[in-house]
N, CA, C and O atoms as a Maestro MAE file, in Angstrom:
{
 s_m_m2io_version
 :::
 2.0.0
}

f_m_ct {
 s_m_title
 :::
 protein
 m_atom[320] {
  # First column is atom index #
  i_m_mmod_type
  r_m_x_coord
  r_m_y_coord
  r_m_z_coord
  i_m_residue_number
  s_m_chain_name
  s_m_pdb_residue_name
  s_m_pdb_atom_name
  i_m_atomic_number
  :::
  1 25 -11.626 -26.057 -15.548 1 A "MET " " N  " 7
  2 3 -11.171 -27.415 -15.744 1 A "MET " " CA " 6
  3 2 -9.651 -27.438 -15.593 1 A "MET " " C  " 6
  4 15 -8.958 -26.682 -16.274 1 A "MET " " O  " 8
  5 25 -9.128 -28.276 -14.731 2 A "ASN " " N  " 7
  6 3 -7.693 -28.401 -14.518 2 A "ASN " " CA " 6
  7 2 -7.113 -29.494 -15.392 2 A "ASN " " C  " 6
  8 15 -7.739 -30.534 -15.599 2 A "ASN " " O  " 8
  9 25 -5.917 -29.257 -15.903 3 A "HIS " " N  " 7
  10 3 -5.228 -30.233 -16.744 3 A "HIS " " CA " 6
  11 2 -3.901 -30.574 -16.119 3 A "HIS " " C  " 6
  12 15 -3.232 -29.707 -15.557 3 A "HIS " " O  " 8
  13 25 -3.507 -31.845 -16.213 4 A "ASP " " N  " 7
  14 3 -2.135 -32.168 -15.863 4 A "ASP " " CA " 6
  15 2 -1.275 -31.782 -17.071 4 A "ASP " " C  " 6
  16 15 -1.802 -31.518 -18.152 4 A "ASP " " O  " 8
  17 25 0.045 -31.749 -16.883 5 A "LYS " " N  " 7
  18 3 0.942 -31.274 -17.942 5 A "LYS " " CA " 6
  19 2 0.809 -32.073 -19.233 5 A "LYS " " C  " 6
  20 15 0.760 -31.498 -20.320 5 A "LYS " " O  " 8
  21 25 0.751 -33.385 -19.116 6 A "GLU " " N  " 7
  22 3 0.687 -34.232 -20.311 6 A "GLU " " CA " 6
  23 2 -0.612 -34.010 -21.083 6 A "GLU " " C  " 6
  24 15 -0.606 -33.927 -22.311 6 A "GLU " " O  " 8
  25 25 -1.713 -33.917 -20.362 7 A "ASN " " N  " 7
  26 3 -3.010 -33.703 -20.992 7 A "ASN " " CA " 6
  27 2 -3.049 -32.330 -21.670 7 A "ASN " " C  " 6
  28 15 -3.556 -32.203 -22.785 7 A "ASN " " O  " 8
  29 25 -2.513 -31.302 -20.997 8 A "PHE " " N  " 7
  30 3 -2.519 -29.968 -21.592 8 A "PHE " " CA " 6
  31 2 -1.645 -29.937 -22.840 8 A "PHE " " C  " 6
  32 15 -2.006 -29.310 -23.836 8 A "PHE " " O  " 8
  33 25 -0.496 -30.611 -22.790 9 A "HIS " " N  " 7
  34 3 0.384 -30.660 -23.962 9 A "HIS " " CA " 6
  35 2 -0.330 -31.309 -25.147 9 A "HIS " " C  " 6
  36 15 -0.223 -30.843 -26.281 9 A "HIS " " O  " 8
  37 25 -1.053 -32.379 -24.870 10 A "GLN " " N  " 7
  38 3 -1.796 -33.068 -25.927 10 A "GLN " " CA " 6
  39 2 -2.873 -32.143 -26.505 10 A "GLN " " C  " 6
  40 15 -3.053 -32.084 -27.722 10 A "GLN " " O  " 8
  41 25 -3.578 -31.430 -25.645 11 A "LEU " " N  " 7
  42 3 -4.609 -30.505 -26.120 11 A "LEU " " CA " 6
  43 2 -3.987 -29.340 -26.902 11 A "LEU " " C  " 6
  44 15 -4.550 -28.880 -27.895 11 A "LEU " " O  " 8
  45 25 -2.827 -28.871 -26.445 12 A "ALA " " N  " 7
  46 3 -2.142 -27.793 -27.160 12 A "ALA " " CA " 6
  47 2 -1.745 -28.253 -28.558 12 A "ALA " " C  " 6
  48 15 -1.860 -27.492 -29.520 12 A "ALA " " O  " 8
  49 25 -1.277 -29.496 -28.674 13 A "CYS " " N  " 7
  50 3 -0.911 -30.037 -29.985 13 A "CYS " " CA " 6
  51 2 -2.132 -30.122 -30.902 13 A "CYS " " C  " 6
  52 15 -2.047 -29.801 -32.087 13 A "CYS " " O  " 8
  53 25 -3.252 -30.550 -30.356 14 A "ILE " " N  " 7
  54 3 -4.477 -30.629 -31.157 14 A "ILE " " CA " 6
  55 2 -4.913 -29.230 -31.566 14 A "ILE " " C  " 6
  56 15 -5.364 -29.022 -32.693 14 A "ILE " " O  " 8
  57 25 -4.781 -28.272 -30.658 15 A "CYS " " N  " 7
  58 3 -5.115 -26.881 -30.978 15 A "CYS " " CA " 6
  59 2 -4.268 -26.391 -32.151 15 A "CYS " " C  " 6
  60 15 -4.786 -25.792 -33.094 15 A "CYS " " O  " 8
  61 25 -2.967 -26.648 -32.084 16 A "ASP " " N  " 7
  62 3 -2.064 -26.244 -33.164 16 A "ASP " " CA " 6
  63 2 -2.426 -26.935 -34.478 16 A "ASP " " C  " 6
  64 15 -2.444 -26.308 -35.538 16 A "ASP " " O  " 8
  65 25 -2.714 -28.231 -34.394 17 A "LYS " " N  " 7
  66 3 -3.090 -28.975 -35.597 17 A "LYS " " CA " 6
  67 2 -4.378 -28.411 -36.207 17 A "LYS " " C  " 6
  68 15 -4.493 -28.309 -37.428 17 A "LYS " " O  " 8
  69 25 -5.340 -28.048 -35.362 18 A "CYS " " N  " 7
  70 3 -6.589 -27.467 -35.863 18 A "CYS " " CA " 6
  71 2 -6.312 -26.141 -36.566 18 A "CYS " " C  " 6
  72 15 -6.876 -25.853 -37.622 18 A "CYS " " O  " 8
  73 25 -5.446 -25.351 -35.972 19 A "GLN " " N  " 7
  74 3 -5.142 -24.040 -36.530 19 A "GLN " " CA " 6
  75 2 -4.501 -24.138 -37.908 19 A "GLN " " C  " 6
  76 15 -4.741 -23.291 -38.768 19 A "GLN " " O  " 8
  77 25 -3.689 -25.165 -38.120 20 A "TYR " " N  " 7
  78 3 -2.983 -25.308 -39.391 20 A "TYR " " CA " 6
  79 2 -3.615 -26.366 -40.295 20 A "TYR " " C  " 6
  80 15 -2.971 -26.870 -41.215 20 A "TYR " " O  " 8
  81 25 -4.872 -26.696 -40.030 21 A "ASP " " N  " 7
  82 3 -5.641 -27.649 -40.832 21 A "ASP " " CA " 6
  83 2 -4.942 -29.006 -40.962 21 A "ASP " " C  " 6
  84 15 -4.976 -29.630 -42.023 21 A "ASP " " O  " 8
  85 25 -4.311 -29.453 -39.880 22 A "GLU " " N  " 7
  86 3 -3.653 -30.750 -39.872 22 A "GLU " " CA " 6
  87 2 -4.395 -31.756 -38.985 22 A "GLU " " C  " 6
  88 15 -4.011 -32.923 -38.917 22 A "GLU " " O  " 8
  89 25 -5.441 -31.315 -38.315 23 A "ALA " " N  " 7
  90 3 -6.193 -32.195 -37.412 23 A "ALA " " CA " 6
  91 2 -7.245 -32.972 -38.194 23 A "ALA " " C  " 6
  92 15 -7.782 -32.502 -39.197 23 A "ALA " " O  " 8
  93 25 -7.520 -34.176 -37.701 24 A "SER " " N  " 7
  94 3 -8.577 -34.972 -38.313 24 A "SER " " CA " 6
  95 2 -9.930 -34.364 -37.939 24 A "SER " " C  " 6
  96 15 -10.015 -33.525 -37.042 24 A "SER " " O  " 8
  97 25 -10.962 -34.785 -38.621 25 A "PHE " " N  " 7
  98 3 -12.298 -34.285 -38.335 25 A "PHE " " CA " 6
  99 2 -12.682 -34.560 -36.878 25 A "PHE " " C  " 6
  100 15 -13.232 -33.697 -36.194 25 A "PHE " " O  " 8
  101 25 -12.383 -35.774 -36.421 26 A "LEU " " N  " 7
  102 3 -12.710 -36.156 -35.048 26 A "LEU " " CA " 6
  103 2 -11.961 -35.286 -34.035 26 A "LEU " " C  " 6
  104 15 -12.545 -34.855 -33.041 26 A "LEU " " O  " 8
  105 25 -10.671 -35.025 -34.279 27 A "GLU " " N  " 7
  106 3 -9.894 -34.158 -33.386 27 A "GLU " " CA " 6
  107 2 -10.491 -32.758 -33.330 27 A "GLU " " C  " 6
  108 15 -10.575 -32.157 -32.259 27 A "GLU " " O  " 8
  109 25 -10.905 -32.243 -34.478 28 A "LYS " " N  " 7
  110 3 -11.503 -30.907 -34.517 28 A "LYS " " CA " 6
  111 2 -12.790 -30.848 -33.702 28 A "LYS " " C  " 6
  112 15 -13.010 -29.905 -32.942 28 A "LYS " " O  " 8
  113 25 -13.628 -31.847 -33.863 29 A "VAL " " N  " 7
  114 3 -14.899 -31.885 -33.135 29 A "VAL " " CA " 6
  115 2 -14.646 -32.005 -31.636 29 A "VAL " " C  " 6
  116 15 -15.251 -31.288 -30.838 29 A "VAL " " O  " 8
  117 25 -13.746 -32.916 -31.258 30 A "GLN " " N  " 7
  118 3 -13.437 -33.095 -29.841 30 A "GLN " " CA " 6
  119 2 -12.877 -31.814 -29.232 30 A "GLN " " C  " 6
  120 15 -13.240 -31.442 -28.116 30 A "GLN " " O  " 8
  121 25 -12.004 -31.149 -29.957 31 A "PHE " " N  " 7
  122 3 -11.403 -29.925 -29.440 31 A "PHE " " CA " 6
  123 2 -12.440 -28.815 -29.308 31 A "PHE " " C  " 6
  124 15 -12.457 -28.101 -28.306 31 A "PHE " " O  " 8
  125 25 -13.291 -28.666 -30.297 32 A "LYS " " N  " 7
  126 3 -14.351 -27.644 -30.223 32 A "LYS " " CA " 6
  127 2 -15.266 -27.886 -29.029 32 A "LYS " " C  " 6
  128 15 -15.644 -26.945 -28.331 32 A "LYS " " O  " 8
  129 25 -15.623 -29.146 -28.796 33 A "LEU " " N  " 7
  130 3 -16.448 -29.467 -27.627 33 A "LEU " " CA " 6
  131 2 -15.707 -29.144 -26.334 33 A "LEU " " C  " 6
  132 15 -16.297 -28.614 -25.392 33 A "LEU " " O  " 8
  133 25 -14.438 -29.458 -26.290 34 A "HIS " " N  " 7
  134 3 -13.642 -29.189 -25.100 34 A "HIS " " CA " 6
  135 2 -13.570 -27.683 -24.821 34 A "HIS " " C  " 6
  136 15 -13.636 -27.254 -23.669 34 A "HIS " " O  " 8
  137 25 -13.436 -26.897 -25.874 35 A "LEU " " N  " 7
  138 3 -13.350 -25.441 -25.707 35 A "LEU " " CA " 6
  139 2 -14.621 -24.845 -25.103 35 A "LEU " " C  " 6
  140 15 -14.578 -23.790 -24.471 35 A "LEU " " O  " 8
  141 25 -15.733 -25.513 -25.298 36 A "MET " " N  " 7
  142 3 -16.992 -25.021 -24.740 36 A "MET " " CA " 6
  143 2 -16.973 -25.044 -23.209 36 A "MET " " C  " 6
  144 15 -17.685 -24.272 -22.567 36 A "MET " " O  " 8
  145 25 -16.162 -25.925 -22.629 37 A "PHE " " N  " 7
  146 3 -16.167 -26.102 -21.182 37 A "PHE " " CA " 6
  147 2 -14.876 -25.672 -20.489 37 A "PHE " " C  " 6
  148 15 -14.848 -25.566 -19.263 37 A "PHE " " O  " 8
  149 25 -13.825 -25.427 -21.235 38 A "CYS " " N  " 7
  150 3 -12.520 -25.183 -20.620 38 A "CYS " " CA " 6
  151 2 -12.000 -23.783 -20.964 38 A "CYS " " C  " 6
  152 15 -11.606 -23.524 -22.101 38 A "CYS " " O  " 8
  153 25 -12.003 -22.897 -19.987 39 A "GLU " " N  " 7
  154 3 -11.507 -21.537 -20.182 39 A "GLU " " CA " 6
  155 2 -10.006 -21.514 -20.461 39 A "GLU " " C  " 6
  156 15 -9.537 -20.704 -21.261 39 A "GLU " " O  " 8
  157 25 -9.253 -22.392 -19.809 40 A "THR " " N  " 7
  158 3 -7.800 -22.424 -19.998 40 A "THR " " CA " 6
  159 2 -7.453 -22.696 -21.455 40 A "THR " " C  " 6
  160 15 -6.630 -21.995 -22.044 40 A "THR " " O  " 8
  161 25 -8.070 -23.696 -22.026 41 A "CYS " " N  " 7
  162 3 -7.796 -24.042 -23.421 41 A "CYS " " CA " 6
  163 2 -8.366 -22.996 -24.380 41 A "CYS " " C  " 6
  164 15 -7.792 -22.734 -25.437 41 A "CYS " " O  " 8
  165 25 -9.478 -22.415 -24.010 42 A "LYS " " N  " 7
  166 3 -10.063 -21.355 -24.832 42 A "LYS " " CA " 6
  167 2 -9.114 -20.160 -24.901 42 A "LYS " " C  " 6
  168 15 -8.919 -19.575 -25.966 42 A "LYS " " O  " 8
  169 25 -8.526 -19.800 -23.755 43 A "ASP " " N  " 7
  170 3 -7.552 -18.711 -23.719 43 A "ASP " " CA " 6
  171 2 -6.306 -19.057 -24.528 43 A "ASP " " C  " 6
  172 15 -5.788 -18.228 -25.276 43 A "ASP " " O  " 8
  173 25 -5.831 -20.298 -24.369 44 A "TYR " " N  " 7
  174 3 -4.653 -20.744 -25.123 44 A "TYR " " CA " 6
  175 2 -4.916 -20.642 -26.626 44 A "TYR " " C  " 6
  176 15 -4.080 -20.134 -27.374 44 A "TYR " " O  " 8
  177 25 -6.066 -21.119 -27.060 45 A "ALA " " N  " 7
  178 3 -6.401 -21.098 -28.486 45 A "ALA " " CA " 6
  179 2 -6.473 -19.659 -29.011 45 A "ALA " " C  " 6
  180 15 -6.012 -19.373 -30.117 45 A "ALA " " O  " 8
  181 25 -7.048 -18.765 -28.219 46 A "ALA " " N  " 7
  182 3 -7.157 -17.363 -28.638 46 A "ALA " " CA " 6
  183 2 -5.770 -16.725 -28.755 46 A "ALA " " C  " 6
  184 15 -5.491 -16.012 -29.720 46 A "ALA " " O  " 8
  185 25 -4.905 -16.982 -27.772 47 A "LYS " " N  " 7
  186 3 -3.546 -16.433 -27.811 47 A "LYS " " CA " 6
  187 2 -2.755 -17.033 -28.969 47 A "LYS " " C  " 6
  188 15 -1.988 -16.332 -29.628 47 A "LYS " " O  " 8
  189 25 -2.937 -18.307 -29.215 48 A "ASN " " N  " 7
  190 3 -2.248 -18.983 -30.311 48 A "ASN " " CA " 6
  191 2 -2.666 -18.390 -31.658 48 A "ASN " " C  " 6
  192 15 -1.823 -18.154 -32.523 48 A "ASN " " O  " 8
  193 25 -3.949 -18.154 -31.829 49 A "ASN " " N  " 7
  194 3 -4.450 -17.549 -33.074 49 A "ASN " " CA " 6
  195 2 -3.910 -16.133 -33.241 49 A "ASN " " C  " 6
  196 15 -3.549 -15.727 -34.346 49 A "ASN " " O  " 8
  197 25 -3.855 -15.387 -32.149 50 A "ARG " " N  " 7
  198 3 -3.345 -14.011 -32.194 50 A "ARG " " CA " 6
  199 2 -1.865 -14.001 -32.578 50 A "ARG " " C  " 6
  200 15 -1.436 -13.193 -33.402 50 A "ARG " " O  " 8
  201 25 -1.091 -14.903 -31.976 51 A "LEU " " N  " 7
  202 3 0.335 -14.993 -32.283 51 A "LEU " " CA " 6
  203 2 0.556 -15.322 -33.758 51 A "LEU " " C  " 6
  204 15 1.412 -14.720 -34.408 51 A "LEU " " O  " 8
  205 25 -0.202 -16.262 -34.280 52 A "THR " " N  " 7
  206 3 -0.075 -16.633 -35.690 52 A "THR " " CA " 6
  207 2 -0.396 -15.445 -36.594 52 A "THR " " C  " 6
  208 15 0.295 -15.208 -37.585 52 A "THR " " O  " 8
  209 25 -1.432 -14.711 -36.254 53 A "THR " " N  " 7
  210 3 -1.806 -13.526 -37.032 53 A "THR " " CA " 6
  211 2 -0.679 -12.493 -37.025 53 A "THR " " C  " 6
  212 15 -0.347 -11.926 -38.067 53 A "THR " " O  " 8
  213 25 -0.091 -12.248 -35.852 54 A "LEU " " N  " 7
  214 3 0.989 -11.265 -35.750 54 A "LEU " " CA " 6
  215 2 2.225 -11.690 -36.539 54 A "LEU " " C  " 6
  216 15 2.874 -10.863 -37.180 54 A "LEU " " O  " 8
  217 25 2.543 -12.968 -36.490 55 A "ILE " " N  " 7
  218 3 3.709 -13.470 -37.235 55 A "ILE " " CA " 6
  219 2 3.481 -13.323 -38.735 55 A "ILE " " C  " 6
  220 15 4.392 -12.937 -39.467 55 A "ILE " " O  " 8
  221 25 2.272 -13.627 -39.192 56 A "LYS " " N  " 7
  222 3 1.972 -13.486 -40.619 56 A "LYS " " CA " 6
  223 2 2.042 -12.020 -41.048 56 A "LYS " " C  " 6
  224 15 2.527 -11.719 -42.139 56 A "LYS " " O  " 8
  225 25 1.564 -11.106 -40.202 57 A "GLN " " N  " 7
  226 3 1.597 -9.686 -40.521 57 A "GLN " " CA " 6
  227 2 3.016 -9.131 -40.536 57 A "GLN " " C  " 6
  228 15 3.302 -8.176 -41.258 57 A "GLN " " O  " 8
  229 25 3.907 -9.724 -39.741 58 A "ALA " " N  " 7
  230 3 5.286 -9.248 -39.652 58 A "ALA " " CA " 6
  231 2 6.068 -9.534 -40.928 58 A "ALA " " C  " 6
  232 15 7.101 -8.913 -41.178 58 A "ALA " " O  " 8
  233 25 5.579 -10.469 -41.731 59 A "ASN " " N  " 7
  234 3 6.228 -10.826 -42.996 59 A "ASN " " CA " 6
  235 2 7.716 -11.122 -42.789 59 A "ASN " " C  " 6
  236 15 8.582 -10.554 -43.454 59 A "ASN " " O  " 8
  237 25 7.979 -12.016 -41.860 60 A "ILE " " N  " 7
  238 3 9.339 -12.380 -41.497 60 A "ILE " " CA " 6
  239 2 9.938 -13.282 -42.569 60 A "ILE " " C  " 6
  240 15 9.296 -14.219 -43.044 60 A "ILE " " O  " 8
  241 25 11.172 -12.984 -42.937 61 A "SER " " N  " 7
  242 3 11.868 -13.856 -43.884 61 A "SER " " CA " 6
  243 2 13.123 -14.397 -43.198 61 A "SER " " C  " 6
  244 15 13.607 -13.825 -42.221 61 A "SER " " O  " 8
  245 25 13.625 -15.478 -43.711 62 A "CYS " " N  " 7
  246 3 14.832 -16.076 -43.126 62 A "CYS " " CA " 6
  247 2 15.870 -16.263 -44.221 62 A "CYS " " C  " 6
  248 15 15.599 -16.086 -45.408 62 A "CYS " " O  " 8
  249 25 17.058 -16.625 -43.781 63 A "LEU " " N  " 7
  250 3 18.159 -16.807 -44.718 63 A "LEU " " CA " 6
  251 2 17.920 -18.008 -45.630 63 A "LEU " " C  " 6
  252 15 17.349 -19.019 -45.220 63 A "LEU " " O  " 8
  253 25 18.366 -17.872 -46.864 64 A "SER " " N  " 7
  254 3 18.324 -19.014 -47.781 64 A "SER " " CA " 6
  255 2 19.359 -20.036 -47.318 64 A "SER " " C  " 6
  256 15 20.211 -19.725 -46.485 64 A "SER " " O  " 8
  257 25 19.290 -21.242 -47.850 65 A "LEU " " N  " 7
  258 3 20.265 -22.269 -47.490 65 A "LEU " " CA " 6
  259 2 21.686 -21.827 -47.825 65 A "LEU " " C  " 6
  260 15 22.620 -22.084 -47.065 65 A "LEU " " O  " 8
  261 25 21.841 -21.174 -48.944 66 A "GLU " " N  " 7
  262 3 23.169 -20.688 -49.353 66 A "GLU " " CA " 6
  263 2 23.675 -19.630 -48.366 66 A "GLU " " C  " 6
  264 15 24.841 -19.653 -47.973 66 A "GLU " " O  " 8
  265 25 22.807 -18.715 -47.973 67 A "GLU " " N  " 7
  266 3 23.198 -17.683 -46.997 67 A "GLU " " CA " 6
  267 2 23.540 -18.305 -45.644 67 A "GLU " " C  " 6
  268 15 24.458 -17.850 -44.961 67 A "GLU " " O  " 8
  269 25 22.809 -19.335 -45.266 68 A "GLN " " N  " 7
  270 3 23.095 -20.030 -44.006 68 A "GLN " " CA " 6
  271 2 24.480 -20.674 -44.050 68 A "GLN " " C  " 6
  272 15 25.241 -20.595 -43.085 68 A "GLN " " O  " 8
  273 25 24.797 -21.307 -45.175 69 A "LYS " " N  " 7
  274 3 26.106 -21.944 -45.322 69 A "LYS " " CA " 6
  275 2 27.227 -20.909 -45.263 69 A "LYS " " C  " 6
  276 15 28.252 -21.126 -44.615 69 A "LYS " " O  " 8
  277 25 27.024 -19.788 -45.942 70 A "GLU " " N  " 7
  278 3 28.026 -18.723 -45.940 70 A "GLU " " CA " 6
  279 2 28.238 -18.182 -44.526 70 A "GLU " " C  " 6
  280 15 29.377 -17.974 -44.106 70 A "GLU " " O  " 8
  281 25 27.166 -17.958 -43.803 71 A "LEU " " N  " 7
  282 3 27.257 -17.452 -42.439 71 A "LEU " " CA " 6
  283 2 27.959 -18.454 -41.532 71 A "LEU " " C  " 6
  284 15 28.805 -18.080 -40.720 71 A "LEU " " O  " 8
  285 25 27.608 -19.706 -41.672 72 A "LYS " " N  " 7
  286 3 28.236 -20.756 -40.867 72 A "LYS " " CA " 6
  287 2 29.741 -20.807 -41.140 72 A "LYS " " C  " 6
  288 15 30.541 -20.907 -40.210 72 A "LYS " " O  " 8
  289 25 30.118 -20.740 -42.403 73 A "SER " " N  " 7
  290 3 31.526 -20.756 -42.785 73 A "SER " " CA " 6
  291 2 32.244 -19.523 -42.229 73 A "SER " " C  " 6
  292 15 33.345 -19.635 -41.691 73 A "SER " " O  " 8
  293 25 31.634 -18.374 -42.355 74 A "TYR " " N  " 7
  294 3 32.209 -17.121 -41.850 74 A "TYR " " CA " 6
  295 2 32.439 -17.194 -40.342 74 A "TYR " " C  " 6
  296 15 33.504 -16.817 -39.853 74 A "TYR " " O  " 8
  297 25 31.447 -17.675 -39.615 75 A "LEU " " N  " 7
  298 3 31.561 -17.773 -38.159 75 A "LEU " " CA " 6
  299 2 32.620 -18.790 -37.749 75 A "LEU " " C  " 6
  300 15 33.362 -18.583 -36.789 75 A "LEU " " O  " 8
  301 25 32.676 -19.875 -38.482 76 A "LYS " " N  " 7
  302 3 33.688 -20.903 -38.197 76 A "LYS " " CA " 6
  303 2 35.094 -20.319 -38.359 76 A "LYS " " C  " 6
  304 15 35.979 -20.561 -37.540 76 A "LYS " " O  " 8
  305 25 35.280 -19.543 -39.435 77 A "ASP " " N  " 7
  306 3 36.582 -18.903 -39.683 77 A "ASP " " CA " 6
  307 2 36.924 -17.912 -38.576 77 A "ASP " " C  " 6
  308 15 38.082 -17.824 -38.169 77 A "ASP " " O  " 8
  309 25 35.960 -17.183 -38.094 78 A "LYS " " N  " 7
  310 3 36.195 -16.174 -37.051 78 A "LYS " " CA " 6
  311 2 36.510 -16.811 -35.705 78 A "LYS " " C  " 6
  312 15 37.280 -16.259 -34.919 78 A "LYS " " O  " 8
  313 25 35.920 -17.967 -35.437 79 A "ILE " " N  " 7
  314 3 36.108 -18.636 -34.150 79 A "ILE " " CA " 6
  315 2 37.473 -19.310 -34.086 79 A "ILE " " C  " 6
  316 15 38.119 -19.320 -33.038 79 A "ILE " " O  " 8
  317 25 37.909 -19.871 -35.209 80 A "THR " " N  " 7
  318 3 39.192 -20.607 -35.209 80 A "THR " " CA " 6
  319 2 40.364 -19.744 -35.578 80 A "THR " " C  " 6
  320 15 41.496 -20.225 -35.619 80 A "THR " " O  " 8
  :::
 }
 m_bond[319] {
  # First column is bond index #
  i_m_from
  i_m_to
  i_m_order
  :::
  1 1 2 1
  2 2 3 1
  3 3 4 2
  4 3 5 1
  5 5 6 1
  6 6 7 1
  7 7 8 2
  8 7 9 1
  9 9 10 1
  10 10 11 1
  11 11 12 2
  12 11 13 1
  13 13 14 1
  14 14 15 1
  15 15 16 2
  16 15 17 1
  17 17 18 1
  18 18 19 1
  19 19 20 2
  20 19 21 1
  21 21 22 1
  22 22 23 1
  23 23 24 2
  24 23 25 1
  25 25 26 1
  26 26 27 1
  27 27 28 2
  28 27 29 1
  29 29 30 1
  30 30 31 1
  31 31 32 2
  32 31 33 1
  33 33 34 1
  34 34 35 1
  35 35 36 2
  36 35 37 1
  37 37 38 1
  38 38 39 1
  39 39 40 2
  40 39 41 1
  41 41 42 1
  42 42 43 1
  43 43 44 2
  44 43 45 1
  45 45 46 1
  46 46 47 1
  47 47 48 2
  48 47 49 1
  49 49 50 1
  50 50 51 1
  51 51 52 2
  52 51 53 1
  53 53 54 1
  54 54 55 1
  55 55 56 2
  56 55 57 1
  57 57 58 1
  58 58 59 1
  59 59 60 2
  60 59 61 1
  61 61 62 1
  62 62 63 1
  63 63 64 2
  64 63 65 1
  65 65 66 1
  66 66 67 1
  67 67 68 2
  68 67 69 1
  69 69 70 1
  70 70 71 1
  71 71 72 2
  72 71 73 1
  73 73 74 1
  74 74 75 1
  75 75 76 2
  76 75 77 1
  77 77 78 1
  78 78 79 1
  79 79 80 2
  80 79 81 1
  81 81 82 1
  82 82 83 1
  83 83 84 2
  84 83 85 1
  85 85 86 1
  86 86 87 1
  87 87 88 2
  88 87 89 1
  89 89 90 1
  90 90 91 1
  91 91 92 2
  92 91 93 1
  93 93 94 1
  94 94 95 1
  95 95 96 2
  96 95 97 1
  97 97 98 1
  98 98 99 1
  99 99 100 2
  100 99 101 1
  101 101 102 1
  102 102 103 1
  103 103 104 2
  104 103 105 1
  105 105 106 1
  106 106 107 1
  107 107 108 2
  108 107 109 1
  109 109 110 1
  110 110 111 1
  111 111 112 2
  112 111 113 1
  113 113 114 1
  114 114 115 1
  115 115 116 2
  116 115 117 1
  117 117 118 1
  118 118 119 1
  119 119 120 2
  120 119 121 1
  121 121 122 1
  122 122 123 1
  123 123 124 2
  124 123 125 1
  125 125 126 1
  126 126 127 1
  127 127 128 2
  128 127 129 1
  129 129 130 1
  130 130 131 1
  131 131 132 2
  132 131 133 1
  133 133 134 1
  134 134 135 1
  135 135 136 2
  136 135 137 1
  137 137 138 1
  138 138 139 1
  139 139 140 2
  140 139 141 1
  141 141 142 1
  142 142 143 1
  143 143 144 2
  144 143 145 1
  145 145 146 1
  146 146 147 1
  147 147 148 2
  148 147 149 1
  149 149 150 1
  150 150 151 1
  151 151 152 2
  152 151 153 1
  153 153 154 1
  154 154 155 1
  155 155 156 2
  156 155 157 1
  157 157 158 1
  158 158 159 1
  159 159 160 2
  160 159 161 1
  161 161 162 1
  162 162 163 1
  163 163 164 2
  164 163 165 1
  165 165 166 1
  166 166 167 1
  167 167 168 2
  168 167 169 1
  169 169 170 1
  170 170 171 1
  171 171 172 2
  172 171 173 1
  173 173 174 1
  174 174 175 1
  175 175 176 2
  176 175 177 1
  177 177 178 1
  178 178 179 1
  179 179 180 2
  180 179 181 1
  181 181 182 1
  182 182 183 1
  183 183 184 2
  184 183 185 1
  185 185 186 1
  186 186 187 1
  187 187 188 2
  188 187 189 1
  189 189 190 1
  190 190 191 1
  191 191 192 2
  192 191 193 1
  193 193 194 1
  194 194 195 1
  195 195 196 2
  196 195 197 1
  197 197 198 1
  198 198 199 1
  199 199 200 2
  200 199 201 1
  201 201 202 1
  202 202 203 1
  203 203 204 2
  204 203 205 1
  205 205 206 1
  206 206 207 1
  207 207 208 2
  208 207 209 1
  209 209 210 1
  210 210 211 1
  211 211 212 2
  212 211 213 1
  213 213 214 1
  214 214 215 1
  215 215 216 2
  216 215 217 1
  217 217 218 1
  218 218 219 1
  219 219 220 2
  220 219 221 1
  221 221 222 1
  222 222 223 1
  223 223 224 2
  224 223 225 1
  225 225 226 1
  226 226 227 1
  227 227 228 2
  228 227 229 1
  229 229 230 1
  230 230 231 1
  231 231 232 2
  232 231 233 1
  233 233 234 1
  234 234 235 1
  235 235 236 2
  236 235 237 1
  237 237 238 1
  238 238 239 1
  239 239 240 2
  240 239 241 1
  241 241 242 1
  242 242 243 1
  243 243 244 2
  244 243 245 1
  245 245 246 1
  246 246 247 1
  247 247 248 2
  248 247 249 1
  249 249 250 1
  250 250 251 1
  251 251 252 2
  252 251 253 1
  253 253 254 1
  254 254 255 1
  255 255 256 2
  256 255 257 1
  257 257 258 1
  258 258 259 1
  259 259 260 2
  260 259 261 1
  261 261 262 1
  262 262 263 1
  263 263 264 2
  264 263 265 1
  265 265 266 1
  266 266 267 1
  267 267 268 2
  268 267 269 1
  269 269 270 1
  270 270 271 1
  271 271 272 2
  272 271 273 1
  273 273 274 1
  274 274 275 1
  275 275 276 2
  276 275 277 1
  277 277 278 1
  278 278 279 1
  279 279 280 2
  280 279 281 1
  281 281 282 1
  282 282 283 1
  283 283 284 2
  284 283 285 1
  285 285 286 1
  286 286 287 1
  287 287 288 2
  288 287 289 1
  289 289 290 1
  290 290 291 1
  291 291 292 2
  292 291 293 1
  293 293 294 1
  294 294 295 1
  295 295 296 2
  296 295 297 1
  297 297 298 1
  298 298 299 1
  299 299 300 2
  300 299 301 1
  301 301 302 1
  302 302 303 1
  303 303 304 2
  304 303 305 1
  305 305 306 1
  306 306 307 1
  307 307 308 2
  308 307 309 1
  309 309 310 1
  310 310 311 1
  311 311 312 2
  312 311 313 1
  313 313 314 1
  314 314 315 1
  315 315 316 2
  316 315 317 1
  317 317 318 1
  318 318 319 1
  319 319 320 2
  :::
 }
}
C-alpha cells in the first residue's frame, strides 16, 4: 500500500499515539485494521516500538531546570 507524505505522517502520529496510550478507541481500531494490510506501516510500528524499548532500557536522564540555567549562563559568559 502506497502512502502520500501527508497520509503517512497522519498514520505515524496515530501509531505514536497508540504506543503511548493517547489514541482514542476508534483510532486504535482503525490503525490495527490498517496494519493488517500495510507492510510499510507495520514495519514503521515495529521499528517505533523497538526504539521506545531501547530508549527505556538506556535509562537516559537529562539536566534539571537549575542545571540547564547554570549551563546556559556559563555558555553565555564564555561566548561574550
